Amino acid sequence: SQQGEEDPQALSIQEGENATMNCSYKTSINNLQWYRQNSGRGLVHLILIRSNEREKHSGRLRVTLDTSKKSSSLLITASRAADTASYFCATVLGKNTGNQFYFGTGTSLTVIP
Amino acid sequence: EAQVTQNPRYLITVTGKKLTVTCSQNMNHEYMSWYRQDPGLGLRQIYYSMNVEVTDKGDVPEGYKVSRKEKRNFPLILESPSPNQTSLYFCASSSVPGLGNTEAFFGQGTRLTVV
């Protein structure tokens, strides 16, 4: 399965610290996306990075992509209690290799005020 | 407002009683998909659809049916629910993945309990 694996499964940090979570996948991708899920709610798109990009920023989010290692990381800087949520990576394969989103198992982030 | 609407949000039913969870999107998306989410297992895809009248099995299709008669609607049907189908279900839609920088839009979820 292409399903990504996030690491760590759970992360607990103090408010103001940075949070880093990682995603590994198995096959070549078109792009990789990160989503956030508040408890029991639907996933919300955060950021997309294309396969030819290495780094992307959006506000306090920084995403890196290393296609040679088939891995990505999401960094949330200066975390806030409101960042408490689960974070999922999703890989998207190209149109000739399966038009699908493949979601990982998620990282549960707790930010302690 | 762009949205994916699922109904109902919560449902408790008995084993064997047919049920339908509706999903509707207002973004004219070609691609729609159903997932179930269980603790420790992440999101597992049940069925997906690339367009009207085109549906395919995902990773865990057993016990489920879908239909795509209209572009905006993609109902999930459980003909004879069993307790192992107790889960949190999500519908999602997007433009066709892989053709560009498409993101998935998710419904708010349906928490189903089968007793």
PDB file of C-alpha atoms in Angstrom:
ATOM      1  CA  SER A   1       0.000   0.000   0.000  1.00  0.00           C
ATOM      2  CA  GLN A   2       1.124   3.549  -0.662  1.00  0.00           C
ATOM      3  CA  GLN A   3      -0.326   4.673   2.629  1.00  0.00           C
ATOM      4  CA  GLY A   4       2.063   6.989   4.370  1.00  0.00           C
ATOM      5  CA  GLU A   5       3.398   6.526   7.830  1.00  0.00           C
ATOM      6  CA  GLU A   6       3.608   9.494  10.148  1.00  0.00           C
ATOM      7  CA  ASP A   7       6.125   9.681  12.891  1.00  0.00           C
ATOM      8  CA  PRO A   8       5.743  10.122  15.790  1.00  0.00           C
ATOM      9  CA  GLN A   9       2.245   8.771  16.384  1.00  0.00           C
ATOM     10  CA  ALA A  10       1.827  11.222  19.246  1.00  0.00           C
ATOM     11  CA  LEU A  11       3.646  14.372  20.258  1.00  0.00           C
ATOM     12  CA  SER A  12       3.231  16.560  23.320  1.00  0.00           C
ATOM     13  CA  ILE A  13       4.960  19.938  23.604  1.00  0.00           C
ATOM     14  CA  GLN A  14       4.749  23.188  25.525  1.00  0.00           C
ATOM     15  CA  GLU A  15       3.176  26.237  23.971  1.00  0.00           C
ATOM     16  CA  GLY A  16       5.788  28.272  22.125  1.00  0.00           C
ATOM     17  CA  GLU A  17       7.906  25.268  21.178  1.00  0.00           C
ATOM     18  CA  ASN A  18       8.235  23.980  17.634  1.00  0.00           C
ATOM     19  CA  ALA A  19       6.542  20.757  16.567  1.00  0.00           C
ATOM     20  CA  THR A  20       7.990  18.523  13.889  1.00  0.00           C
ATOM     21  CA  MET A  21       6.254  15.523  12.383  1.00  0.00           C
ATOM     22  CA  ASN A  22       7.414  13.290   9.607  1.00  0.00           C
ATOM     23  CA  CYS A  23       5.809  11.313   6.811  1.00  0.00           C
ATOM     24  CA  SER A  24       7.280   8.501   4.768  1.00  0.00           C
ATOM     25  CA  TYR A  25       5.755   6.942   1.677  1.00  0.00           C
ATOM     26  CA  LYS A  26       6.563   4.194  -0.776  1.00  0.00           C
ATOM     27  CA  THR A  27       6.144   5.172  -4.430  1.00  0.00           C
ATOM     28  CA  SER A  28       6.759   8.182  -6.651  1.00  0.00           C
ATOM     29  CA  ILE A  29       4.306  11.000  -6.174  1.00  0.00           C
ATOM     30  CA  ASN A  30       2.794  13.962  -7.986  1.00  0.00           C
ATOM     31  CA  ASN A  31       2.469  15.974  -4.808  1.00  0.00           C
ATOM     32  CA  LEU A  32       2.221  15.608  -1.052  1.00  0.00           C
ATOM     33  CA  GLN A  33      -0.262  17.386   1.153  1.00  0.00           C
ATOM     34  CA  TRP A  34      -0.723  17.930   4.868  1.00  0.00           C
ATOM     35  CA  TYR A  35      -4.101  18.038   6.556  1.00  0.00           C
ATOM     36  CA  ARG A  36      -5.257  18.858  10.040  1.00  0.00           C
ATOM     37  CA  GLN A  37      -8.106  17.203  11.918  1.00  0.00           C
ATOM     38  CA  ASN A  38      -9.658  18.544  15.078  1.00  0.00           C
ATOM     39  CA  SER A  39     -11.096  15.809  17.250  1.00  0.00           C
ATOM     40  CA  GLY A  40     -13.889  13.995  15.445  1.00  0.00           C
ATOM     41  CA  ARG A  41     -14.153  16.590  12.692  1.00  0.00           C
ATOM     42  CA  GLY A  42     -13.376  16.511   8.991  1.00  0.00           C
ATOM     43  CA  LEU A  43      -9.849  16.987   7.690  1.00  0.00           C
ATOM     44  CA  VAL A  44      -8.830  20.440   6.544  1.00  0.00           C
ATOM     45  CA  HIS A  45      -6.145  21.069   3.942  1.00  0.00           C
ATOM     46  CA  LEU A  46      -3.075  22.927   5.197  1.00  0.00           C
ATOM     47  CA  ILE A  47      -0.407  22.924   2.526  1.00  0.00           C
ATOM     48  CA  LEU A  48       0.635  21.201  -0.693  1.00  0.00           C
ATOM     49  CA  ILE A  49       4.145  20.609  -1.958  1.00  0.00           C
ATOM     50  CA  ARG A  50       4.821  19.398  -5.497  1.00  0.00           C
ATOM     51  CA  SER A  51       7.303  16.658  -6.263  1.00  0.00           C
ATOM     52  CA  ASN A  52       9.733  19.155  -7.818  1.00  0.00           C
ATOM     53  CA  GLU A  53       9.720  21.390  -4.756  1.00  0.00           C
ATOM     54  CA  ARG A  54      11.920  20.907  -1.716  1.00  0.00           C
ATOM     55  CA  GLU A  55      10.487  23.364   0.767  1.00  0.00           C
ATOM     56  CA  LYS A  56       7.377  25.416   1.194  1.00  0.00           C
ATOM     57  CA  HIS A  57       6.147  27.893   3.809  1.00  0.00           C
ATOM     58  CA  SER A  58       2.717  29.039   4.858  1.00  0.00           C
ATOM     59  CA  GLY A  59       2.505  31.224   7.943  1.00  0.00           C
ATOM     60  CA  ARG A  60       3.907  29.197  10.831  1.00  0.00           C
ATOM     61  CA  LEU A  61       4.043  26.031   8.732  1.00  0.00           C
ATOM     62  CA  ARG A  62       7.123  24.793   6.951  1.00  0.00           C
ATOM     63  CA  VAL A  63       7.031  21.666   4.826  1.00  0.00           C
ATOM     64  CA  THR A  64      10.005  19.907   3.319  1.00  0.00           C
ATOM     65  CA  LEU A  65      10.049  17.124   0.784  1.00  0.00           C
ATOM     66  CA  ASP A  66      12.884  14.727   0.032  1.00  0.00           C
ATOM     67  CA  THR A  67      11.834  12.565  -2.901  1.00  0.00           C
ATOM     68  CA  SER A  68      15.077  10.551  -2.799  1.00  0.00           C
ATOM     69  CA  LYS A  69      14.192   9.410   0.720  1.00  0.00           C
ATOM     70  CA  LYS A  70      10.467   9.417   0.044  1.00  0.00           C
ATOM     71  CA  SER A  71       9.813  11.506   3.093  1.00  0.00           C
ATOM     72  CA  SER A  72       8.355  14.824   4.146  1.00  0.00           C
ATOM     73  CA  SER A  73       8.292  16.819   7.338  1.00  0.00           C
ATOM     74  CA  LEU A  74       5.874  19.376   8.715  1.00  0.00           C
ATOM     75  CA  LEU A  75       7.221  21.971  11.124  1.00  0.00           C
ATOM     76  CA  ILE A  76       4.868  24.140  13.141  1.00  0.00           C
ATOM     77  CA  THR A  77       6.777  26.998  14.715  1.00  0.00           C
ATOM     78  CA  ALA A  78       5.850  28.815  17.924  1.00  0.00           C
ATOM     79  CA  SER A  79       3.049  26.375  18.652  1.00  0.00           C
ATOM     80  CA  ARG A  80      -0.200  27.439  20.282  1.00  0.00           C
ATOM     81  CA  ALA A  81      -2.759  25.499  22.284  1.00  0.00           C
ATOM     82  CA  ALA A  82      -5.096  25.888  19.304  1.00  0.00           C
ATOM     83  CA  ASP A  83      -2.679  23.798  17.203  1.00  0.00           C
ATOM     84  CA  THR A  84      -3.719  20.736  19.206  1.00  0.00           C
ATOM     85  CA  ALA A  85      -5.066  18.338  16.578  1.00  0.00           C
ATOM     86  CA  SER A  86      -4.129  15.341  14.477  1.00  0.00           C
ATOM     87  CA  TYR A  87      -2.038  15.932  11.390  1.00  0.00           C
ATOM     88  CA  PHE A  88      -2.096  13.699   8.328  1.00  0.00           C
ATOM     89  CA  CYS A  89       0.036  13.574   5.258  1.00  0.00           C
ATOM     90  CA  ALA A  90      -1.521  12.570   1.956  1.00  0.00           C
ATOM     91  CA  THR A  91       0.338  11.554  -1.145  1.00  0.00           C
ATOM     92  CA  VAL A  92      -1.119  12.011  -4.589  1.00  0.00           C
ATOM     93  CA  LEU A  93       0.106   9.820  -7.389  1.00  0.00           C
ATOM     94  CA  GLY A  94       0.187  10.904 -11.017  1.00  0.00           C
ATOM     95  CA  LYS A  95      -2.687  10.387 -13.422  1.00  0.00           C
ATOM     96  CA  ASN A  96      -1.042   7.335 -14.957  1.00  0.00           C
ATOM     97  CA  THR A  97      -0.330   5.650 -11.660  1.00  0.00           C
ATOM     98  CA  GLY A  98      -3.607   5.986  -9.844  1.00  0.00           C
ATOM     99  CA  ASN A  99      -5.521   9.204  -9.314  1.00  0.00           C
ATOM    100  CA  GLN A 100      -5.803   8.880  -5.580  1.00  0.00           C
ATOM    101  CA  PHE A 101      -5.142  10.470  -2.249  1.00  0.00           C
ATOM    102  CA  TYR A 102      -3.294   8.121   0.077  1.00  0.00           C
ATOM    103  CA  PHE A 103      -3.539   9.227   3.676  1.00  0.00           C
ATOM    104  CA  GLY A 104      -1.159   8.318   6.449  1.00  0.00           C
ATOM    105  CA  THR A 105      -2.063   7.191   9.924  1.00  0.00           C
ATOM    106  CA  GLY A 106      -1.605  10.605  11.493  1.00  0.00           C
ATOM    107  CA  THR A 107       0.318  12.324  14.270  1.00  0.00           C
ATOM    108  CA  SER A 108      -1.623  13.455  17.314  1.00  0.00           C
ATOM    109  CA  LEU A 109      -0.234  16.759  18.540  1.00  0.00           C
ATOM    110  CA  THR A 110      -0.965  18.136  21.993  1.00  0.00           C
ATOM    111  CA  VAL A 111       0.196  21.649  22.797  1.00  0.00           C
ATOM    112  CA  ILE A 112       0.186  22.333  26.519  1.00  0.00           C
ATOM    113  CA  PRO A 113      -0.630  25.932  27.495  1.00  0.00           C
TER     114      PRO A 113
ATOM    115  CA  GLU B   1     -19.524  28.602   0.375  1.00  0.00           C
ATOM    116  CA  ALA B   2     -17.635  25.554  -0.901  1.00  0.00           C
ATOM    117  CA  GLN B   3     -18.610  22.569   1.153  1.00  0.00           C
ATOM    118  CA  VAL B   4     -19.168  18.859   1.436  1.00  0.00           C
ATOM    119  CA  THR B   5     -22.287  17.980   3.377  1.00  0.00           C
ATOM    120  CA  GLN B   6     -22.825  14.624   5.022  1.00  0.00           C
ATOM    121  CA  ASN B   7     -25.959  13.428   6.744  1.00  0.00           C
ATOM    122  CA  PRO B   8     -26.614  12.289   9.334  1.00  0.00           C
ATOM    123  CA  ARG B   9     -23.832  13.383  11.679  1.00  0.00           C
ATOM    124  CA  TYR B  10     -24.646  10.695  14.212  1.00  0.00           C
ATOM    125  CA  LEU B  11     -26.473   7.425  13.728  1.00  0.00           C
ATOM    126  CA  ILE B  12     -27.172   4.462  15.969  1.00  0.00           C
ATOM    127  CA  THR B  13     -28.725   1.487  14.261  1.00  0.00           C
ATOM    128  CA  VAL B  14     -29.255  -2.216  14.736  1.00  0.00           C
ATOM    129  CA  THR B  15     -27.520  -5.060  12.974  1.00  0.00           C
ATOM    130  CA  GLY B  16     -29.024  -5.802   9.579  1.00  0.00           C
ATOM    131  CA  LYS B  17     -31.073  -2.665   9.139  1.00  0.00           C
ATOM    132  CA  LYS B  18     -30.201  -1.038   5.829  1.00  0.00           C
ATOM    133  CA  LEU B  19     -28.989   2.528   6.010  1.00  0.00           C
ATOM    134  CA  THR B  20     -27.728   5.257   3.711  1.00  0.00           C
ATOM    135  CA  VAL B  21     -25.330   8.060   4.524  1.00  0.00           C
ATOM    136  CA  THR B  22     -25.682  10.929   2.089  1.00  0.00           C
ATOM    137  CA  CYS B  23     -22.888  13.104   0.756  1.00  0.00           C
ATOM    138  CA  SER B  24     -23.276  16.166  -1.417  1.00  0.00           C
ATOM    139  CA  GLN B  25     -20.732  18.683  -2.734  1.00  0.00           C
ATOM    140  CA  ASN B  26     -21.300  22.061  -4.363  1.00  0.00           C
ATOM    141  CA  MET B  27     -17.932  22.493  -6.081  1.00  0.00           C
ATOM    142  CA  ASN B  28     -18.620  20.567  -9.296  1.00  0.00           C
ATOM    143  CA  HIS B  29     -15.857  18.117  -8.386  1.00  0.00           C
ATOM    144  CA  GLU B  30     -15.353  15.021 -10.493  1.00  0.00           C
ATOM    145  CA  TYR B  31     -13.757  12.951  -7.728  1.00  0.00           C
ATOM    146  CA  MET B  32     -15.573  11.805  -4.610  1.00  0.00           C
ATOM    147  CA  SER B  33     -14.555   9.268  -2.019  1.00  0.00           C
ATOM    148  CA  TRP B  34     -15.628   7.601   1.214  1.00  0.00           C
ATOM    149  CA  TYR B  35     -13.306   6.805   4.106  1.00  0.00           C
ATOM    150  CA  ARG B  36     -13.693   5.209   7.463  1.00  0.00           C
ATOM    151  CA  GLN B  37     -11.538   6.200  10.382  1.00  0.00           C
ATOM    152  CA  ASP B  38     -10.795   3.863  13.254  1.00  0.00           C
ATOM    153  CA  PRO B  39      -8.382   4.403  16.151  1.00  0.00           C
ATOM    154  CA  GLY B  40      -4.808   3.593  15.177  1.00  0.00           C
ATOM    155  CA  LEU B  41      -5.725   2.781  11.575  1.00  0.00           C
ATOM    156  CA  GLY B  42      -5.880   6.222  10.032  1.00  0.00           C
ATOM    157  CA  LEU B  43      -8.172   6.858   7.084  1.00  0.00           C
ATOM    158  CA  ARG B  44      -9.039   3.836   4.994  1.00  0.00           C
ATOM    159  CA  GLN B  45     -10.728   4.316   1.672  1.00  0.00           C
ATOM    160  CA  ILE B  46     -13.970   2.431   1.095  1.00  0.00           C
ATOM    161  CA  TYR B  47     -15.016   3.469  -2.413  1.00  0.00           C
ATOM    162  CA  TYR B  48     -14.238   6.279  -4.779  1.00  0.00           C
ATOM    163  CA  SER B  49     -15.701   7.741  -7.938  1.00  0.00           C
ATOM    164  CA  MET B  50     -13.950   9.547 -10.762  1.00  0.00           C
ATOM    165  CA  ASN B  51     -17.170  10.827 -12.324  1.00  0.00           C
ATOM    166  CA  VAL B  52     -20.855  10.105 -12.810  1.00  0.00           C
ATOM    167  CA  GLU B  53     -21.540   6.377 -13.122  1.00  0.00           C
ATOM    168  CA  VAL B  54     -17.856   5.548 -12.495  1.00  0.00           C
ATOM    169  CA  THR B  55     -17.100   3.957  -9.131  1.00  0.00           C
ATOM    170  CA  ASP B  56     -14.274   1.764  -7.857  1.00  0.00           C
ATOM    171  CA  LYS B  57     -13.404  -0.148  -4.732  1.00  0.00           C
ATOM    172  CA  GLY B  58     -10.955   1.245  -2.266  1.00  0.00           C
ATOM    173  CA  ASP B  59      -9.082  -0.676   0.394  1.00  0.00           C
ATOM    174  CA  VAL B  60     -12.046  -1.793   2.530  1.00  0.00           C
ATOM    175  CA  PRO B  61     -15.162  -2.091   0.312  1.00  0.00           C
ATOM    176  CA  GLU B  62     -16.726  -5.202   1.863  1.00  0.00           C
ATOM    177  CA  GLY B  63     -20.177  -4.566   3.242  1.00  0.00           C
ATOM    178  CA  TYR B  64     -20.626  -1.223   1.483  1.00  0.00           C
ATOM    179  CA  LYS B  65     -22.181   0.017  -1.739  1.00  0.00           C
ATOM    180  CA  VAL B  66     -22.103   3.386  -3.447  1.00  0.00           C
ATOM    181  CA  SER B  67     -23.716   5.050  -6.411  1.00  0.00           C
ATOM    182  CA  ARG B  68     -22.922   8.136  -8.445  1.00  0.00           C
ATOM    183  CA  LYS B  69     -25.998   9.042 -10.457  1.00  0.00           C
ATOM    184  CA  GLU B  70     -25.369  12.768 -10.217  1.00  0.00           C
ATOM    185  CA  LYS B  71     -22.096  14.634 -10.026  1.00  0.00           C
ATOM    186  CA  ARG B  72     -22.857  16.300  -6.718  1.00  0.00           C
ATOM    187  CA  ASN B  73     -24.077  13.260  -4.757  1.00  0.00           C
ATOM    188  CA  PHE B  74     -22.258  10.141  -3.622  1.00  0.00           C
ATOM    189  CA  PRO B  75     -24.285   8.157  -1.076  1.00  0.00           C
ATOM    190  CA  LEU B  76     -22.797   5.332   0.994  1.00  0.00           C
ATOM    191  CA  ILE B  77     -25.107   2.373   1.482  1.00  0.00           C
ATOM    192  CA  LEU B  78     -24.819  -0.321   4.127  1.00  0.00           C
ATOM    193  CA  GLU B  79     -27.232  -3.051   3.049  1.00  0.00           C
ATOM    194  CA  SER B  80     -26.865  -5.128   6.213  1.00  0.00           C
ATOM    195  CA  PRO B  81     -24.784  -3.266   8.805  1.00  0.00           C
ATOM    196  CA  SER B  82     -22.747  -5.232  11.318  1.00  0.00           C
ATOM    197  CA  PRO B  83     -21.061  -4.109  14.545  1.00  0.00           C
ATOM    198  CA  ASN B  84     -17.618  -4.110  12.877  1.00  0.00           C
ATOM    199  CA  GLN B  85     -18.870  -1.250  10.708  1.00  0.00           C
ATOM    200  CA  THR B  86     -19.121   0.967  13.755  1.00  0.00           C
ATOM    201  CA  SER B  87     -16.791   3.793  12.805  1.00  0.00           C
ATOM    202  CA  LEU B  88     -16.390   7.444  11.885  1.00  0.00           C
ATOM    203  CA  TYR B  89     -17.094   7.953   8.189  1.00  0.00           C
ATOM    204  CA  PHE B  90     -15.941  10.789   5.966  1.00  0.00           C
ATOM    205  CA  CYS B  91     -16.889  11.823   2.485  1.00  0.00           C
ATOM    206  CA  ALA B  92     -14.410  13.859   0.460  1.00  0.00           C
ATOM    207  CA  SER B  93     -14.392  15.519  -2.945  1.00  0.00           C
ATOM    208  CA  SER B  94     -11.837  17.140  -5.191  1.00  0.00           C
ATOM    209  CA  SER B  95     -10.918  17.756  -8.786  1.00  0.00           C
ATOM    210  CA  VAL B  96      -9.241  14.704 -10.277  1.00  0.00           C
ATOM    211  CA  PRO B  97      -6.138  14.007  -8.192  1.00  0.00           C
ATOM    212  CA  GLY B  98      -2.881  13.960 -10.065  1.00  0.00           C
ATOM    213  CA  LEU B  99      -3.969  16.441 -12.710  1.00  0.00           C
ATOM    214  CA  GLY B 100      -2.878  19.483 -10.779  1.00  0.00           C
ATOM    215  CA  ASN B 101      -2.662  21.003  -7.370  1.00  0.00           C
ATOM    216  CA  THR B 102      -5.935  19.620  -6.144  1.00  0.00           C
ATOM    217  CA  GLU B 103      -6.858  19.428  -2.496  1.00  0.00           C
ATOM    218  CA  ALA B 104      -9.493  17.254  -0.925  1.00  0.00           C
ATOM    219  CA  PHE B 105     -12.483  18.799   0.804  1.00  0.00           C
ATOM    220  CA  PHE B 106     -13.989  16.755   3.610  1.00  0.00           C
ATOM    221  CA  GLY B 107     -17.410  16.530   5.113  1.00  0.00           C
ATOM    222  CA  GLN B 108     -17.868  16.848   8.860  1.00  0.00           C
ATOM    223  CA  GLY B 109     -18.137  13.130   9.383  1.00  0.00           C
ATOM    224  CA  THR B 110     -20.800  10.612  10.324  1.00  0.00           C
ATOM    225  CA  ARG B 111     -20.346   8.687  13.534  1.00  0.00           C
ATOM    226  CA  LEU B 112     -22.083   5.355  13.057  1.00  0.00           C
ATOM    227  CA  THR B 113     -22.761   2.861  15.808  1.00  0.00           C
ATOM    228  CA  VAL B 114     -24.167  -0.560  14.939  1.00  0.00           C
ATOM    229  CA  VAL B 115     -25.511  -2.520  17.893  1.00  0.00           C
TER     230      VAL B 115
END
